[in-house]
Amino acid sequence: MPSLKSHFVSFVLRYSRKKAFSSPENLRRWIAAARKTEDHHPPASLHQRLHIQTRTVDGFPVYEIAPKAGEQRRILYLHGGAYVFEITPYHWHLIADMADRLGYGITVPIYPIAPEHDFHAMFGMVGDVYRQMLDETEAEDIVFMGDSAGGNMAVVLTMMAAEEGLPLPARHVLISPGLDMSLSNPKLFEAERNDPWLGIAGGLEAIRMYSAGIDRSDWHISPIYGDVSVLPTTLLLTGSHDLLTPDNLIFAQKARDAGVEVEVVHEEGMFHAWPLIDMPEARRARQHIVAFLGENRSPVRQDGKTRFQAPSAEAAE
């Protein structure tokens, strides 16, 4: 049963953030307001816990986060925000938690966002970040992690790297990713009613802003239509009250059918990107991530069943 705090957060989202995605006009107003207050810098409290360095790639900041105890592997974290909003303190606290608990270094590009920039600028920059990571770290020690739009970018970046012949990351962690940006699945209309945050009209406007005229069914925009066989072992977290979940479950089954190991956490009653919020369900989701990325992980069993069992395609029906 969803926690009281998750009900409270859902209520707040429905009567605040949901408005941003209710129409193209509202989304544009929210973007204009956000530009006056957005700040990509990590919260001051993180500097006390972690080593944080900053550099620039293609003129945009890249933060290198390392736990005080050192690092063994690296995560490329791609933040969400519908391609149009900047990284938030919620992202930073998740990143810090992962650095503390895993002991990994985490690379956080503050990539160019729309409408000021588009797909080509975004992937030009994060592609350069990944190439620089490969100069310093073996691909087998690199994980791509992303939430929402960042989850989409993680998958697309891997597909683009495969096309270019670059070494591919060892694992993906995808938190409420947007994997079919055509938003053409008729089941999304019912999902939209249950989602306290996202809306189709505003989502389509965000996609229009960043897609640089590329068709929404092109795999560069909607990686569900790409060659999923190139993807690494993947953990996908998605909630039953998330607009994107019907397509996420279809994607998971398509990847499994292509021979990719995909583990799905399908959390009942959860909304979009819930692992970023401090509440019981988020703590449980983060423990899934730590177990998945831990060196000596083994399947966690409960009531005689593997908790990482991926739903079948029928579950999306």
CSV table of C-alpha atoms in Angstrom, one decimal:
chain,number,residue,atom,x,y,z
A,1,MET,CA,0.0,0.0,0.0
A,2,PRO,CA,1.4,3.4,-0.9
A,3,SER,CA,2.7,5.5,2.0
A,4,LEU,CA,0.9,8.5,3.4
A,5,LYS,CA,3.8,10.7,2.2
A,6,SER,CA,3.4,9.4,-1.3
A,7,HIS,CA,-0.3,10.3,-1.3
A,8,PHE,CA,0.7,13.8,-0.1
A,9,VAL,CA,3.3,14.2,-2.8
A,10,SER,CA,0.8,13.0,-5.4
A,11,PHE,CA,-1.7,15.5,-4.2
A,12,VAL,CA,0.8,18.4,-4.4
A,13,LEU,CA,2.0,17.4,-7.9
A,14,ARG,CA,-1.6,17.1,-9.2
A,15,TYR,CA,-2.4,20.6,-8.1
A,16,SER,CA,0.9,22.2,-9.1
A,17,ARG,CA,3.3,20.5,-11.5
A,18,LYS,CA,0.6,18.8,-13.5
A,19,LYS,CA,-0.5,22.3,-14.7
A,20,ALA,CA,2.9,22.6,-16.5
A,21,PHE,CA,2.0,19.7,-18.8
A,22,SER,CA,-1.6,20.4,-19.3
A,23,SER,CA,-1.1,22.5,-22.5
A,24,PRO,CA,1.7,23.8,-24.7
A,25,GLU,CA,1.1,27.3,-23.5
A,26,ASN,CA,1.4,26.3,-19.9
A,27,LEU,CA,4.6,24.4,-20.5
A,28,ARG,CA,6.1,27.5,-22.1
A,29,ARG,CA,5.0,29.7,-19.2
A,30,TRP,CA,6.6,27.2,-16.7
A,31,ILE,CA,9.9,27.2,-18.7
A,32,ALA,CA,10.0,31.0,-18.7
A,33,ALA,CA,9.4,31.1,-14.9
A,34,ALA,CA,12.0,28.3,-14.3
A,35,ARG,CA,14.7,30.2,-16.1
A,36,LYS,CA,14.5,33.0,-13.5
A,37,THR,CA,15.3,30.6,-10.6
A,38,GLU,CA,17.1,27.5,-11.9
A,39,ASP,CA,20.5,26.8,-10.4
A,40,HIS,CA,22.5,23.8,-11.5
A,41,HIS,CA,25.1,23.9,-8.7
A,42,PRO,CA,25.1,21.1,-6.1
A,43,PRO,CA,23.6,22.0,-2.7
A,44,ALA,CA,26.2,23.3,-0.3
A,45,SER,CA,25.6,20.3,2.0
A,46,LEU,CA,27.0,17.9,-0.6
A,47,HIS,CA,30.4,19.6,-0.5
A,48,GLN,CA,30.8,18.4,3.1
A,49,ARG,CA,30.2,14.7,2.2
A,50,LEU,CA,31.8,14.4,-1.3
A,51,HIS,CA,34.7,15.6,-3.4
A,52,ILE,CA,33.2,17.8,-6.2
A,53,GLN,CA,35.1,19.1,-9.1
A,54,THR,CA,33.8,21.1,-12.1
A,55,ARG,CA,35.0,21.3,-15.7
A,56,THR,CA,33.5,22.3,-19.0
A,57,VAL,CA,32.7,20.3,-22.1
A,58,ASP,CA,31.6,22.1,-25.2
A,59,GLY,CA,31.0,25.2,-23.0
A,60,PHE,CA,28.7,23.5,-20.5
A,61,PRO,CA,29.5,22.5,-16.9
A,62,VAL,CA,30.3,18.9,-16.0
A,63,TYR,CA,30.5,17.9,-12.3
A,64,GLU,CA,32.7,15.1,-11.1
A,65,ILE,CA,31.4,13.6,-7.8
A,66,ALA,CA,33.5,11.3,-5.8
A,67,PRO,CA,32.8,9.8,-2.3
A,68,LYS,CA,35.4,10.7,0.4
A,69,ALA,CA,36.5,7.0,0.5
A,70,GLY,CA,37.5,7.0,-3.1
A,71,GLU,CA,36.0,5.5,-6.2
A,72,GLN,CA,36.1,2.2,-8.2
A,73,ARG,CA,33.6,2.6,-11.0
A,74,ARG,CA,31.8,5.5,-12.6
A,75,ILE,CA,28.3,6.5,-13.3
A,76,LEU,CA,27.3,8.9,-16.0
A,77,TYR,CA,24.1,10.4,-14.6
A,78,LEU,CA,21.7,12.1,-17.0
A,79,HIS,CA,19.1,14.2,-15.2
A,80,GLY,CA,15.5,14.4,-16.2
A,81,GLY,CA,13.4,17.5,-16.7
A,82,ALA,CA,11.5,16.8,-20.0
A,83,TYR,CA,14.5,18.1,-21.9
A,84,VAL,CA,13.5,21.7,-20.9
A,85,PHE,CA,14.1,21.9,-17.2
A,86,GLU,CA,17.4,22.1,-15.3
A,87,ILE,CA,18.8,19.6,-12.8
A,88,THR,CA,17.2,20.0,-9.3
A,89,PRO,CA,18.2,19.4,-5.7
A,90,TYR,CA,16.2,16.2,-5.8
A,91,HIS,CA,18.5,14.9,-8.5
A,92,TRP,CA,21.6,16.0,-6.5
A,93,HIS,CA,20.5,14.2,-3.3
A,94,LEU,CA,19.9,11.0,-5.2
A,95,ILE,CA,23.3,11.3,-6.9
A,96,ALA,CA,25.0,11.9,-3.5
A,97,ASP,CA,23.2,8.9,-2.0
A,98,MET,CA,24.4,6.7,-4.8
A,99,ALA,CA,28.0,8.0,-4.4
A,100,ASP,CA,27.9,7.4,-0.7
A,101,ARG,CA,26.4,3.9,-0.8
A,102,LEU,CA,28.2,2.6,-3.9
A,103,GLY,CA,31.5,4.3,-3.7
A,104,TYR,CA,31.4,5.1,-7.4
A,105,GLY,CA,32.5,8.3,-9.0
A,106,ILE,CA,29.6,10.0,-10.7
A,107,THR,CA,29.9,12.3,-13.8
A,108,VAL,CA,27.0,14.8,-14.1
A,109,PRO,CA,26.8,16.8,-17.3
A,110,ILE,CA,24.7,19.9,-17.2
A,111,TYR,CA,23.8,19.4,-20.8
A,112,PRO,CA,22.1,22.1,-23.0
A,113,ILE,CA,18.3,22.1,-22.8
A,114,ALA,CA,15.5,23.2,-25.0
A,115,PRO,CA,14.1,25.4,-26.3
A,116,GLU,CA,17.4,27.3,-26.3
A,117,HIS,CA,19.1,24.2,-27.6
A,118,ASP,CA,18.0,21.0,-29.3
A,119,PHE,CA,18.8,17.3,-29.8
A,120,HIS,CA,22.0,17.9,-31.7
A,121,ALA,CA,23.5,20.1,-29.0
A,122,MET,CA,22.4,17.8,-26.2
A,123,PHE,CA,23.8,14.6,-27.7
A,124,GLY,CA,26.9,16.4,-29.1
A,125,MET,CA,27.8,17.5,-25.5
A,126,VAL,CA,26.9,14.2,-23.7
A,127,GLY,CA,28.6,12.2,-26.4
A,128,ASP,CA,31.8,14.2,-25.9
A,129,VAL,CA,31.5,13.6,-22.1
A,130,TYR,CA,31.2,9.9,-22.7
A,131,ARG,CA,34.2,9.8,-25.0
A,132,GLN,CA,36.3,11.6,-22.4
A,133,MET,CA,35.1,9.0,-19.8
A,134,LEU,CA,36.3,6.2,-22.1
A,135,ASP,CA,39.8,7.9,-22.2
A,136,GLU,CA,40.0,7.4,-18.4
A,137,THR,CA,37.8,4.4,-17.5
A,138,GLU,CA,37.1,1.0,-19.1
A,139,ALA,CA,33.6,0.7,-20.5
A,140,GLU,CA,33.0,-2.3,-18.3
A,141,ASP,CA,33.4,0.0,-15.3
A,142,ILE,CA,30.9,2.6,-16.6
A,143,VAL,CA,27.1,2.7,-15.8
A,144,PHE,CA,24.6,5.0,-17.5
A,145,MET,CA,21.9,6.1,-15.1
A,146,GLY,CA,19.1,8.5,-15.9
A,147,ASP,CA,15.6,9.5,-14.9
A,148,SER,CA,12.7,10.5,-17.1
A,149,ALA,CA,14.2,12.4,-20.2
A,150,GLY,CA,17.7,11.4,-18.8
A,151,GLY,CA,16.6,7.7,-19.0
A,152,ASN,CA,15.7,8.3,-22.7
A,153,MET,CA,19.1,9.9,-23.2
A,154,ALA,CA,21.0,7.0,-21.6
A,155,VAL,CA,19.4,4.5,-24.0
A,156,VAL,CA,19.8,6.7,-27.1
A,157,LEU,CA,23.4,7.5,-26.2
A,158,THR,CA,24.2,3.8,-26.0
A,159,MET,CA,22.6,3.2,-29.4
A,160,MET,CA,24.5,6.1,-30.9
A,161,ALA,CA,27.8,4.8,-29.3
A,162,ALA,CA,27.1,1.3,-30.8
A,163,GLU,CA,26.5,2.8,-34.2
A,164,GLU,CA,29.8,4.7,-33.9
A,165,GLY,CA,31.7,1.6,-32.8
A,166,LEU,CA,32.5,2.9,-29.3
A,167,PRO,CA,32.7,0.6,-26.3
A,168,LEU,CA,29.4,0.4,-24.5
A,169,PRO,CA,28.6,0.8,-20.8
A,170,ALA,CA,28.3,-2.2,-18.6
A,171,ARG,CA,24.8,-1.4,-17.2
A,172,HIS,CA,21.8,0.9,-17.4
A,173,VAL,CA,19.7,2.1,-14.5
A,174,LEU,CA,16.6,3.8,-16.0
A,175,ILE,CA,14.2,5.6,-13.6
A,176,SER,CA,10.8,6.3,-15.2
A,177,PRO,CA,12.4,6.7,-18.6
A,178,GLY,CA,10.7,8.2,-21.6
A,179,LEU,CA,11.3,5.5,-24.2
A,180,ASP,CA,8.5,6.1,-26.8
A,181,MET,CA,8.2,9.8,-27.3
A,182,SER,CA,5.7,9.3,-30.1
A,183,LEU,CA,3.1,9.1,-27.3
A,184,SER,CA,0.9,7.2,-29.7
A,185,ASN,CA,0.0,4.3,-27.5
A,186,PRO,CA,-3.8,4.5,-26.9
A,187,LYS,CA,-3.3,3.2,-23.4
A,188,LEU,CA,-1.6,6.5,-22.5
A,189,PHE,CA,-4.9,8.3,-22.3
A,190,GLU,CA,-6.0,6.2,-19.4
A,191,ALA,CA,-2.5,6.4,-17.8
A,192,GLU,CA,-2.6,10.2,-18.1
A,193,ARG,CA,-5.7,10.3,-15.9
A,194,ASN,CA,-3.9,8.3,-13.1
A,195,ASP,CA,-0.7,10.3,-13.4
A,196,PRO,CA,-0.5,13.3,-11.0
A,197,TRP,CA,2.3,14.9,-12.8
A,198,LEU,CA,2.7,14.4,-16.6
A,199,GLY,CA,0.3,15.2,-19.4
A,200,ILE,CA,0.3,14.4,-23.1
A,201,ALA,CA,-0.2,17.9,-24.4
A,202,GLY,CA,2.7,19.4,-22.6
A,203,GLY,CA,4.9,16.4,-23.2
A,204,LEU,CA,4.4,16.7,-26.9
A,205,GLU,CA,5.4,20.4,-26.8
A,206,ALA,CA,8.6,19.5,-24.9
A,207,ILE,CA,9.4,16.9,-27.5
A,208,ARG,CA,8.8,19.4,-30.3
A,209,MET,CA,11.1,21.9,-28.7
A,210,TYR,CA,14.1,19.6,-28.4
A,211,SER,CA,13.7,17.1,-31.3
A,212,ALA,CA,15.1,19.4,-34.0
A,213,GLY,CA,12.5,18.3,-36.5
A,214,ILE,CA,13.3,14.6,-36.2
A,215,ASP,CA,10.2,12.4,-36.4
A,216,ARG,CA,9.0,11.3,-32.9
A,217,SER,CA,9.0,7.6,-34.1
A,218,ASP,CA,12.7,7.8,-35.0
A,219,TRP,CA,14.9,5.8,-32.6
A,220,HIS,CA,17.0,8.9,-31.8
A,221,ILE,CA,13.9,10.4,-30.2
A,222,SER,CA,12.0,7.1,-29.2
A,223,PRO,CA,14.6,4.4,-28.6
A,224,ILE,CA,11.9,1.7,-28.3
A,225,TYR,CA,12.1,1.7,-32.1
A,226,GLY,CA,15.9,1.2,-32.2
A,227,ASP,CA,18.2,-1.8,-32.0
A,228,VAL,CA,17.6,-2.7,-28.4
A,229,SER,CA,19.9,-5.8,-28.7
A,230,VAL,CA,22.9,-3.5,-28.2
A,231,LEU,CA,21.8,-2.5,-24.7
A,232,PRO,CA,23.6,-3.7,-21.5
A,233,THR,CA,22.0,-5.4,-18.5
A,234,THR,CA,19.3,-3.0,-17.4
A,235,LEU,CA,17.4,-2.1,-14.3
A,236,LEU,CA,14.2,-0.2,-15.1
A,237,LEU,CA,12.1,1.4,-12.4
A,238,THR,CA,8.5,2.5,-13.2
A,239,GLY,CA,5.3,3.1,-11.3
A,240,SER,CA,1.7,2.2,-11.9
A,241,HIS,CA,0.6,5.9,-11.8
A,242,ASP,CA,3.1,7.1,-14.4
A,243,LEU,CA,2.1,8.1,-17.9
A,244,LEU,CA,5.2,6.4,-19.4
A,245,THR,CA,4.7,3.0,-17.7
A,246,PRO,CA,2.7,1.3,-20.5
A,247,ASP,CA,5.5,1.9,-23.0
A,248,ASN,CA,8.2,1.1,-20.4
A,249,LEU,CA,6.8,-2.4,-19.9
A,250,ILE,CA,6.6,-3.0,-23.6
A,251,PHE,CA,10.2,-1.8,-24.0
A,252,ALA,CA,11.3,-4.1,-21.2
A,253,GLN,CA,9.8,-7.1,-22.9
A,254,LYS,CA,11.1,-6.1,-26.3
A,255,ALA,CA,14.6,-5.9,-24.9
A,256,ARG,CA,14.3,-9.3,-23.2
A,257,ASP,CA,13.1,-10.8,-26.4
A,258,ALA,CA,16.3,-9.4,-28.1
A,259,GLY,CA,18.4,-11.1,-25.5
A,260,VAL,CA,19.0,-8.3,-23.0
A,261,GLU,CA,18.8,-9.0,-19.3
A,262,VAL,CA,16.2,-6.5,-18.0
A,263,GLU,CA,15.1,-6.3,-14.4
A,264,VAL,CA,11.9,-4.3,-13.7
A,265,VAL,CA,10.8,-2.7,-10.5
A,266,HIS,CA,7.1,-1.9,-11.1
A,267,GLU,CA,5.9,-0.1,-8.0
A,268,GLU,CA,2.2,-0.1,-7.4
A,269,GLY,CA,0.7,3.4,-6.8
A,270,MET,CA,3.9,5.2,-7.7
A,271,PHE,CA,4.1,8.3,-9.8
A,272,HIS,CA,6.8,9.5,-12.3
A,273,ALA,CA,10.4,9.6,-11.0
A,274,TRP,CA,9.3,8.7,-7.4
A,275,PRO,CA,12.8,7.5,-6.4
A,276,LEU,CA,14.0,11.1,-6.3
A,277,ILE,CA,11.6,12.0,-3.4
A,278,ASP,CA,12.4,11.2,0.2
A,279,MET,CA,9.7,8.7,1.2
A,280,PRO,CA,9.5,5.0,2.0
A,281,GLU,CA,9.0,3.9,-1.6
A,282,ALA,CA,12.0,5.9,-2.8
A,283,ARG,CA,14.2,4.3,-0.1
A,284,ARG,CA,13.1,0.9,-1.3
A,285,ALA,CA,13.8,1.8,-4.9
A,286,ARG,CA,17.3,3.1,-4.1
A,287,GLN,CA,18.0,-0.2,-2.3
A,288,HIS,CA,17.1,-2.0,-5.6
A,289,ILE,CA,19.6,0.2,-7.4
A,290,VAL,CA,22.4,-0.4,-4.9
A,291,ALA,CA,21.7,-4.2,-5.0
A,292,PHE,CA,21.7,-4.2,-8.8
A,293,LEU,CA,25.0,-2.3,-9.1
A,294,GLY,CA,26.7,-4.0,-6.2
A,295,GLU,CA,29.6,-6.2,-7.1
A,296,ASN,CA,28.3,-9.4,-5.5
A,297,ARG,CA,24.6,-8.9,-5.9
A,298,SER,CA,22.3,-11.9,-5.9
A,299,PRO,CA,18.5,-12.1,-6.6
A,300,VAL,CA,16.5,-10.9,-3.7
A,301,ARG,CA,13.6,-13.4,-3.0
A,302,GLN,CA,10.4,-12.7,-1.1
A,303,ASP,CA,7.5,-15.0,-0.7
A,304,GLY,CA,9.3,-17.5,-2.9
A,305,LYS,CA,9.5,-15.1,-5.9
A,306,THR,CA,12.4,-13.1,-7.3
A,307,ARG,CA,11.6,-9.5,-6.6
A,308,PHE,CA,13.4,-8.3,-9.8
A,309,GLN,CA,11.1,-10.3,-12.0
A,310,ALA,CA,10.3,-8.3,-15.2
A,311,PRO,CA,6.6,-8.0,-16.2
A,312,SER,CA,5.7,-9.6,-19.5
A,313,ALA,CA,4.4,-7.7,-22.4
A,314,GLU,CA,0.9,-8.8,-21.3
A,315,ALA,CA,1.3,-6.8,-18.1
A,316,ALA,CA,1.2,-3.7,-20.3
A,317,GLU,CA,-2.1,-4.6,-21.8
